[in-house]
């Protein structure tokens, strides 16, 4: 597989073309950002951990019937993925109150929810990824009704699988972010990454 032209450099990864128009190589960086890029730094080895963790979790999810973009890990930082057109909706699933949810609704952090919640934000850096509902997403033609249903269905299944996996490691999955994309035939698959950068994980014993 030939690593071709760099197509994109994001905050956490670089994306390269390959000699196959249906495949890309993502390369995980050590760069860390916070507060929407206002705070920047590097964490040595972060890219390697995120690459390996994301790939392991994508493989686990594939086994439980959730289609993903994962193809093959080629080295510590680089992975071949199926090229998708990203659906510009970030999906956030929550199991326990924390972060912006606790702030927005004026509740304490750490309260287990009766059932998991889902929320979407419109993936648009200029607007600061605002919260959006399904009707707005449909009106803005960000996705079809069927695609949104598929995305919700997969997201809750991902939650069940990841909760089980992390619990077996003594870790509680508080909340996490997912991105989905369309393959060239329109099939919805899980894309981007699942890593400590996109999941809020607490030690099950200490709750920290
Ligand atoms: P943003 O998502 O706003 O670009 P970012 O700068 O944090 O944020 P990175 O994770 O650094 O993004 O870059 C990876 C980019 O590649 C993201 O834009 C992501 O949506 C996109 N991406 C992830 N998986 C795929 C895929 N399989 N095909 C095409 N694009 C992908």
PDB file of C-alpha atoms and ligand atoms in Angstrom:
ATOM      1  CA  UNK A   1       0.000   0.000   0.000  1.00  0.00           C
ATOM      2  CA  UNK A   2       1.548   3.302  -1.103  1.00  0.00           C
ATOM      3  CA  UNK A   3       1.165   6.305   1.221  1.00  0.00           C
ATOM      4  CA  UNK A   4       0.233   9.063  -1.204  1.00  0.00           C
ATOM      5  CA  UNK A   5      -0.579  12.732  -0.936  1.00  0.00           C
ATOM      6  CA  UNK A   6      -1.576  14.212   2.435  1.00  0.00           C
ATOM      7  CA  UNK A   7      -5.248  15.129   2.118  1.00  0.00           C
ATOM      8  CA  UNK A   8      -5.870  16.603   5.552  1.00  0.00           C
ATOM      9  CA  UNK A   9      -4.158  17.453   8.780  1.00  0.00           C
ATOM     10  CA  UNK A  10      -6.462  17.609  11.789  1.00  0.00           C
ATOM     11  CA  UNK A  11      -5.733  18.167  15.455  1.00  0.00           C
ATOM     12  CA  UNK A  12      -5.073  14.481  16.164  1.00  0.00           C
ATOM     13  CA  UNK A  13      -4.411  12.786  12.839  1.00  0.00           C
ATOM     14  CA  UNK A  14      -3.120  13.216   9.314  1.00  0.00           C
ATOM     15  CA  UNK A  15      -5.025  11.616   6.451  1.00  0.00           C
ATOM     16  CA  UNK A  16      -3.239  10.354   3.327  1.00  0.00           C
ATOM     17  CA  UNK A  17      -4.467   9.081  -0.036  1.00  0.00           C
ATOM     18  CA  UNK A  18      -3.338   5.632  -1.185  1.00  0.00           C
ATOM     19  CA  UNK A  19      -3.044   3.917  -4.572  1.00  0.00           C
ATOM     20  CA  UNK A  20      -6.559   2.539  -3.968  1.00  0.00           C
ATOM     21  CA  UNK A  21      -9.239   5.242  -4.346  1.00  0.00           C
ATOM     22  CA  UNK A  22     -11.432   3.453  -1.773  1.00  0.00           C
ATOM     23  CA  UNK A  23      -8.739   3.423   0.946  1.00  0.00           C
ATOM     24  CA  UNK A  24      -6.928   5.998   3.066  1.00  0.00           C
ATOM     25  CA  UNK A  25      -4.099   5.897   5.575  1.00  0.00           C
ATOM     26  CA  UNK A  26      -4.663   7.711   8.870  1.00  0.00           C
ATOM     27  CA  UNK A  27      -1.581   8.638  10.843  1.00  0.00           C
ATOM     28  CA  UNK A  28      -1.982   9.382  14.554  1.00  0.00           C
ATOM     29  CA  UNK A  29      -0.030  12.356  15.945  1.00  0.00           C
ATOM     30  CA  UNK A  30       1.145  13.089  19.499  1.00  0.00           C
ATOM     31  CA  UNK A  31      -0.489  16.536  19.422  1.00  0.00           C
ATOM     32  CA  UNK A  32      -2.991  17.238  22.145  1.00  0.00           C
ATOM     33  CA  UNK A  33      -5.473  20.087  22.171  1.00  0.00           C
ATOM     34  CA  UNK A  34      -8.036  21.312  24.658  1.00  0.00           C
ATOM     35  CA  UNK A  35     -10.723  23.994  24.701  1.00  0.00           C
ATOM     36  CA  UNK A  36     -11.355  23.737  20.943  1.00  0.00           C
ATOM     37  CA  UNK A  37      -7.684  24.077  20.048  1.00  0.00           C
ATOM     38  CA  UNK A  38      -6.997  27.078  22.320  1.00  0.00           C
ATOM     39  CA  UNK A  39      -4.592  25.017  24.401  1.00  0.00           C
ATOM     40  CA  UNK A  40      -1.969  22.956  22.561  1.00  0.00           C
ATOM     41  CA  UNK A  41       0.829  20.580  23.489  1.00  0.00           C
ATOM     42  CA  UNK A  42       2.229  17.156  22.738  1.00  0.00           C
ATOM     43  CA  UNK A  43       2.036  13.947  24.731  1.00  0.00           C
ATOM     44  CA  UNK A  44       4.844  11.557  23.726  1.00  0.00           C
ATOM     45  CA  UNK A  45       3.429   8.237  22.554  1.00  0.00           C
ATOM     46  CA  UNK A  46      -0.230   9.335  22.546  1.00  0.00           C
ATOM     47  CA  UNK A  47      -0.615   8.707  18.807  1.00  0.00           C
ATOM     48  CA  UNK A  48       0.633   5.132  19.142  1.00  0.00           C
ATOM     49  CA  UNK A  49      -1.770   4.393  21.996  1.00  0.00           C
ATOM     50  CA  UNK A  50      -4.748   5.945  20.209  1.00  0.00           C
ATOM     51  CA  UNK A  51      -3.962   4.092  16.983  1.00  0.00           C
ATOM     52  CA  UNK A  52      -3.664   0.723  18.702  1.00  0.00           C
ATOM     53  CA  UNK A  53      -6.626   1.226  21.022  1.00  0.00           C
ATOM     54  CA  UNK A  54      -8.912   2.471  18.277  1.00  0.00           C
ATOM     55  CA  UNK A  55      -8.003  -0.450  16.028  1.00  0.00           C
ATOM     56  CA  UNK A  56      -8.516  -3.022  18.789  1.00  0.00           C
ATOM     57  CA  UNK A  57     -11.938  -1.559  19.628  1.00  0.00           C
ATOM     58  CA  UNK A  58     -12.998  -1.302  15.965  1.00  0.00           C
ATOM     59  CA  UNK A  59     -12.086  -4.990  15.526  1.00  0.00           C
ATOM     60  CA  UNK A  60     -14.108  -5.905  18.601  1.00  0.00           C
ATOM     61  CA  UNK A  61     -17.093  -3.943  17.269  1.00  0.00           C
ATOM     62  CA  UNK A  62     -16.836  -5.554  13.811  1.00  0.00           C
ATOM     63  CA  UNK A  63     -17.042  -8.944  15.529  1.00  0.00           C
ATOM     64  CA  UNK A  64     -20.284  -7.909  17.172  1.00  0.00           C
ATOM     65  CA  UNK A  65     -21.814  -6.878  13.851  1.00  0.00           C
ATOM     66  CA  UNK A  66     -21.109  -3.145  13.682  1.00  0.00           C
ATOM     67  CA  UNK A  67     -19.516  -2.192  10.349  1.00  0.00           C
ATOM     68  CA  UNK A  68     -16.435   0.034  10.705  1.00  0.00           C
ATOM     69  CA  UNK A  69     -13.891   1.723   8.449  1.00  0.00           C
ATOM     70  CA  UNK A  70     -11.009  -0.360   9.885  1.00  0.00           C
ATOM     71  CA  UNK A  71      -8.929  -2.333   7.360  1.00  0.00           C
ATOM     72  CA  UNK A  72      -5.375  -2.927   8.623  1.00  0.00           C
ATOM     73  CA  UNK A  73      -2.824  -1.504  11.071  1.00  0.00           C
ATOM     74  CA  UNK A  74       0.413  -1.031   9.104  1.00  0.00           C
ATOM     75  CA  UNK A  75       2.635   0.294  11.883  1.00  0.00           C
ATOM     76  CA  UNK A  76       2.467   1.879  15.349  1.00  0.00           C
ATOM     77  CA  UNK A  77       0.890   5.082  14.059  1.00  0.00           C
ATOM     78  CA  UNK A  78      -0.558   4.293  10.637  1.00  0.00           C
ATOM     79  CA  UNK A  79      -3.727   2.426   9.761  1.00  0.00           C
ATOM     80  CA  UNK A  80      -5.451   1.697   6.468  1.00  0.00           C
ATOM     81  CA  UNK A  81      -9.147   2.593   6.600  1.00  0.00           C
ATOM     82  CA  UNK A  82     -12.008   2.589   4.128  1.00  0.00           C
ATOM     83  CA  UNK A  83     -12.502   6.054   2.718  1.00  0.00           C
ATOM     84  CA  UNK A  84     -15.851   7.512   3.726  1.00  0.00           C
ATOM     85  CA  UNK A  85     -17.754  10.722   3.303  1.00  0.00           C
ATOM     86  CA  UNK A  86     -18.057  11.777   6.935  1.00  0.00           C
ATOM     87  CA  UNK A  87     -21.625  12.456   8.094  1.00  0.00           C
ATOM     88  CA  UNK A  88     -21.194  15.894   9.713  1.00  0.00           C
ATOM     89  CA  UNK A  89     -22.780  14.841  12.979  1.00  0.00           C
ATOM     90  CA  UNK A  90     -20.804  14.011  16.086  1.00  0.00           C
ATOM     91  CA  UNK A  91     -22.698  11.473  18.152  1.00  0.00           C
ATOM     92  CA  UNK A  92     -22.340  11.626  21.922  1.00  0.00           C
ATOM     93  CA  UNK A  93     -23.549   8.764  24.060  1.00  0.00           C
ATOM     94  CA  UNK A  94     -23.679   9.181  27.832  1.00  0.00           C
ATOM     95  CA  UNK A  95     -24.098   6.680  30.642  1.00  0.00           C
ATOM     96  CA  UNK A  96     -23.209   8.903  33.616  1.00  0.00           C
ATOM     97  CA  UNK A  97     -23.629  12.667  34.038  1.00  0.00           C
ATOM     98  CA  UNK A  98     -20.424  14.636  33.413  1.00  0.00           C
ATOM     99  CA  UNK A  99     -18.926  17.528  31.467  1.00  0.00           C
ATOM    100  CA  UNK A 100     -21.202  19.698  29.346  1.00  0.00           C
ATOM    101  CA  UNK A 101     -24.300  17.638  30.230  1.00  0.00           C
ATOM    102  CA  UNK A 102     -23.882  18.316  33.953  1.00  0.00           C
ATOM    103  CA  UNK A 103     -23.157  21.993  33.240  1.00  0.00           C
ATOM    104  CA  UNK A 104     -26.031  22.496  30.782  1.00  0.00           C
ATOM    105  CA  UNK A 105     -28.686  20.932  32.987  1.00  0.00           C
ATOM    106  CA  UNK A 106     -27.261  22.018  36.354  1.00  0.00           C
ATOM    107  CA  UNK A 107     -26.754  18.526  37.734  1.00  0.00           C
ATOM    108  CA  UNK A 108     -23.845  16.979  39.623  1.00  0.00           C
ATOM    109  CA  UNK A 109     -21.263  14.861  37.793  1.00  0.00           C
ATOM    110  CA  UNK A 110     -21.213  11.122  38.419  1.00  0.00           C
ATOM    111  CA  UNK A 111     -24.927  10.334  38.505  1.00  0.00           C
ATOM    112  CA  UNK A 112     -25.661   7.103  36.589  1.00  0.00           C
ATOM    113  CA  UNK A 113     -28.439   7.638  34.029  1.00  0.00           C
ATOM    114  CA  UNK A 114     -31.518   5.387  34.037  1.00  0.00           C
ATOM    115  CA  UNK A 115     -30.897   4.744  30.354  1.00  0.00           C
ATOM    116  CA  UNK A 116     -28.114   5.940  28.052  1.00  0.00           C
ATOM    117  CA  UNK A 117     -28.676   9.231  26.211  1.00  0.00           C
ATOM    118  CA  UNK A 118     -27.717  10.289  22.722  1.00  0.00           C
ATOM    119  CA  UNK A 119     -27.048  13.760  21.411  1.00  0.00           C
ATOM    120  CA  UNK A 120     -25.695  15.136  18.160  1.00  0.00           C
ATOM    121  CA  UNK A 121     -23.516  18.074  17.423  1.00  0.00           C
ATOM    122  CA  UNK A 122     -23.118  19.615  13.987  1.00  0.00           C
ATOM    123  CA  UNK A 123     -19.509  18.958  12.960  1.00  0.00           C
ATOM    124  CA  UNK A 124     -18.569  22.476  11.921  1.00  0.00           C
ATOM    125  CA  UNK A 125     -15.433  24.056  13.402  1.00  0.00           C
ATOM    126  CA  UNK A 126     -16.404  27.632  12.437  1.00  0.00           C
ATOM    127  CA  UNK A 127     -19.621  27.321  14.435  1.00  0.00           C
ATOM    128  CA  UNK A 128     -17.921  25.457  17.296  1.00  0.00           C
ATOM    129  CA  UNK A 129     -19.754  22.144  16.712  1.00  0.00           C
ATOM    130  CA  UNK A 130     -23.151  23.300  18.049  1.00  0.00           C
ATOM    131  CA  UNK A 131     -25.658  20.915  19.567  1.00  0.00           C
ATOM    132  CA  UNK A 132     -28.277  19.912  16.980  1.00  0.00           C
ATOM    133  CA  UNK A 133     -31.403  17.750  16.989  1.00  0.00           C
ATOM    134  CA  UNK A 134     -32.581  15.214  14.407  1.00  0.00           C
ATOM    135  CA  UNK A 135     -35.116  17.580  12.855  1.00  0.00           C
ATOM    136  CA  UNK A 136     -32.473  20.238  12.369  1.00  0.00           C
ATOM    137  CA  UNK A 137     -30.089  17.673  10.869  1.00  0.00           C
ATOM    138  CA  UNK A 138     -32.804  16.584   8.425  1.00  0.00           C
ATOM    139  CA  UNK A 139     -33.691  20.183   7.561  1.00  0.00           C
ATOM    140  CA  UNK A 140     -30.017  20.948   6.878  1.00  0.00           C
ATOM    141  CA  UNK A 141     -29.780  17.699   4.852  1.00  0.00           C
ATOM    142  CA  UNK A 142     -26.815  16.499   6.888  1.00  0.00           C
ATOM    143  CA  UNK A 143     -28.199  12.950   6.758  1.00  0.00           C
ATOM    144  CA  UNK A 144     -31.381  11.130   5.758  1.00  0.00           C
ATOM    145  CA  UNK A 145     -33.949   9.817   8.233  1.00  0.00           C
ATOM    146  CA  UNK A 146     -32.809   6.245   7.511  1.00  0.00           C
ATOM    147  CA  UNK A 147     -29.161   7.176   8.042  1.00  0.00           C
ATOM    148  CA  UNK A 148     -29.969   8.831  11.370  1.00  0.00           C
ATOM    149  CA  UNK A 149     -31.890   5.723  12.482  1.00  0.00           C
ATOM    150  CA  UNK A 150     -28.954   3.499  11.498  1.00  0.00           C
ATOM    151  CA  UNK A 151     -26.498   5.788  13.290  1.00  0.00           C
ATOM    152  CA  UNK A 152     -28.598   5.741  16.485  1.00  0.00           C
ATOM    153  CA  UNK A 153     -28.993   1.973  16.347  1.00  0.00           C
ATOM    154  CA  UNK A 154     -25.234   1.400  15.856  1.00  0.00           C
ATOM    155  CA  UNK A 155     -24.308   3.984  18.506  1.00  0.00           C
ATOM    156  CA  UNK A 156     -26.317   2.282  21.271  1.00  0.00           C
ATOM    157  CA  UNK A 157     -24.909  -1.110  20.208  1.00  0.00           C
ATOM    158  CA  UNK A 158     -21.383   0.346  20.338  1.00  0.00           C
ATOM    159  CA  UNK A 159     -22.186   1.605  23.843  1.00  0.00           C
ATOM    160  CA  UNK A 160     -23.223  -1.853  25.050  1.00  0.00           C
ATOM    161  CA  UNK A 161     -20.083  -3.485  23.604  1.00  0.00           C
ATOM    162  CA  UNK A 162     -17.716  -0.815  24.892  1.00  0.00           C
ATOM    163  CA  UNK A 163     -19.314  -0.744  28.355  1.00  0.00           C
ATOM    164  CA  UNK A 164     -18.796  -4.521  28.631  1.00  0.00           C
ATOM    165  CA  UNK A 165     -15.229  -4.304  27.390  1.00  0.00           C
ATOM    166  CA  UNK A 166     -14.193  -1.446  29.708  1.00  0.00           C
ATOM    167  CA  UNK A 167     -15.954  -3.008  32.701  1.00  0.00           C
ATOM    168  CA  UNK A 168     -13.793  -6.112  32.186  1.00  0.00           C
ATOM    169  CA  UNK A 169     -10.764  -3.806  32.564  1.00  0.00           C
ATOM    170  CA  UNK A 170     -12.090  -2.167  35.765  1.00  0.00           C
ATOM    171  CA  UNK A 171     -12.977   0.987  33.858  1.00  0.00           C
ATOM    172  CA  UNK A 172     -16.339   2.775  33.647  1.00  0.00           C
ATOM    173  CA  UNK A 173     -17.410   4.222  30.301  1.00  0.00           C
ATOM    174  CA  UNK A 174     -18.938   7.578  31.248  1.00  0.00           C
ATOM    175  CA  UNK A 175     -19.499   9.062  27.777  1.00  0.00           C
ATOM    176  CA  UNK A 176     -17.947   9.053  24.320  1.00  0.00           C
ATOM    177  CA  UNK A 177     -18.080  10.579  20.846  1.00  0.00           C
ATOM    178  CA  UNK A 178     -18.520   8.704  17.569  1.00  0.00           C
ATOM    179  CA  UNK A 179     -18.365   9.692  13.907  1.00  0.00           C
ATOM    180  CA  UNK A 180     -19.953   7.787  11.052  1.00  0.00           C
ATOM    181  CA  UNK A 181     -19.406   7.934   7.307  1.00  0.00           C
ATOM    182  CA  UNK A 182     -20.788   6.709   3.997  1.00  0.00           C
ATOM    183  CA  UNK A 183     -18.861   4.268   1.831  1.00  0.00           C
ATOM    184  CA  UNK A 184     -19.025   4.889  -1.928  1.00  0.00           C
ATOM    185  CA  UNK A 185     -22.166   2.679  -2.109  1.00  0.00           C
ATOM    186  CA  UNK A 186     -23.837   4.688   0.670  1.00  0.00           C
ATOM    187  CA  UNK A 187     -23.374   2.094   3.428  1.00  0.00           C
ATOM    188  CA  UNK A 188     -23.062   3.717   6.861  1.00  0.00           C
ATOM    189  CA  UNK A 189     -19.969   2.619   8.809  1.00  0.00           C
ATOM    190  CA  UNK A 190     -18.333   3.715  12.044  1.00  0.00           C
ATOM    191  CA  UNK A 191     -15.325   5.926  11.223  1.00  0.00           C
ATOM    192  CA  UNK A 192     -12.731   8.202  12.858  1.00  0.00           C
ATOM    193  CA  UNK A 193     -11.386   6.889  16.184  1.00  0.00           C
ATOM    194  CA  UNK A 194     -12.374   5.483  19.568  1.00  0.00           C
ATOM    195  CA  UNK A 195      -9.654   6.294  22.074  1.00  0.00           C
ATOM    196  CA  UNK A 196      -8.997   8.032  25.392  1.00  0.00           C
ATOM    197  CA  UNK A 197      -9.296  11.281  23.372  1.00  0.00           C
ATOM    198  CA  UNK A 198     -12.896  10.528  22.448  1.00  0.00           C
ATOM    199  CA  UNK A 199     -14.099   8.624  25.540  1.00  0.00           C
ATOM    200  CA  UNK A 200     -14.495   9.738  29.161  1.00  0.00           C
ATOM    201  CA  UNK A 201     -13.205   6.801  31.199  1.00  0.00           C
ATOM    202  CA  UNK A 202     -13.218   6.561  34.985  1.00  0.00           C
ATOM    203  CA  UNK A 203     -11.533   4.023  37.219  1.00  0.00           C
ATOM    204  CA  UNK A 204     -14.449   1.888  38.429  1.00  0.00           C
ATOM    205  CA  UNK A 205     -13.103   1.720  41.999  1.00  0.00           C
ATOM    206  CA  UNK A 206     -12.094   5.318  42.588  1.00  0.00           C
ATOM    207  CA  UNK A 207     -14.532   6.973  40.154  1.00  0.00           C
ATOM    208  CA  UNK A 208     -11.692   9.187  38.902  1.00  0.00           C
TER     209      UNK A 208
HETATM  210  P1  LIG B   1     -12.208  17.516  12.779  1.00  0.00           P
HETATM  211  O1  LIG B   1     -12.964  16.224  12.903  1.00  0.00           O
HETATM  212  O2  LIG B   1     -13.004  18.710  13.133  1.00  0.00           O
HETATM  213  O3  LIG B   1     -11.434  17.635  11.504  1.00  0.00           O
HETATM  214  P2  LIG B   1      -9.796  16.954  14.162  1.00  0.00           P
HETATM  215  O4  LIG B   1      -8.933  18.037  13.688  1.00  0.00           O
HETATM  216  O5  LIG B   1      -9.652  16.549  15.585  1.00  0.00           O
HETATM  217  O6  LIG B   1     -11.284  17.402  13.996  1.00  0.00           O
HETATM  218  P3  LIG B   1      -8.541  14.580  13.262  1.00  0.00           P
HETATM  219  O7  LIG B   1      -9.048  13.428  14.040  1.00  0.00           O
HETATM  220  O8  LIG B   1      -7.222  15.137  13.598  1.00  0.00           O
HETATM  221  O9  LIG B   1      -9.690  15.668  13.243  1.00  0.00           O
HETATM  222  O10 LIG B   1      -8.491  14.233  11.713  1.00  0.00           O
HETATM  223  C1  LIG B   1      -9.114  13.167  11.138  1.00  0.00           C
HETATM  224  C2  LIG B   1     -10.123  13.637  10.114  1.00  0.00           C
HETATM  225  O11 LIG B   1     -10.429  12.544   9.247  1.00  0.00           O
HETATM  226  C3  LIG B   1     -11.444  14.071  10.749  1.00  0.00           C
HETATM  227  O12 LIG B   1     -11.948  15.191  10.057  1.00  0.00           O
HETATM  228  C4  LIG B   1     -12.342  12.858  10.543  1.00  0.00           C
HETATM  229  O13 LIG B   1     -13.712  13.214  10.461  1.00  0.00           O
HETATM  230  C5  LIG B   1     -11.832  12.320   9.228  1.00  0.00           C
HETATM  231  N1  LIG B   1     -11.998  10.848   9.043  1.00  0.00           N
HETATM  232  C6  LIG B   1     -11.944   9.871   9.982  1.00  0.00           C
HETATM  233  N2  LIG B   1     -12.109   8.657   9.440  1.00  0.00           N
HETATM  234  C7  LIG B   1     -12.266   8.854   8.107  1.00  0.00           C
HETATM  235  C8  LIG B   1     -12.480   7.977   6.984  1.00  0.00           C
HETATM  236  N3  LIG B   1     -12.568   6.660   7.143  1.00  0.00           N
HETATM  237  N4  LIG B   1     -12.609   8.550   5.759  1.00  0.00           N
HETATM  238  C9  LIG B   1     -12.538   9.893   5.596  1.00  0.00           C
HETATM  239  N5  LIG B   1     -12.333  10.771   6.598  1.00  0.00           N
HETATM  240  C10 LIG B   1     -12.186  10.260   7.846  1.00  0.00           C
END
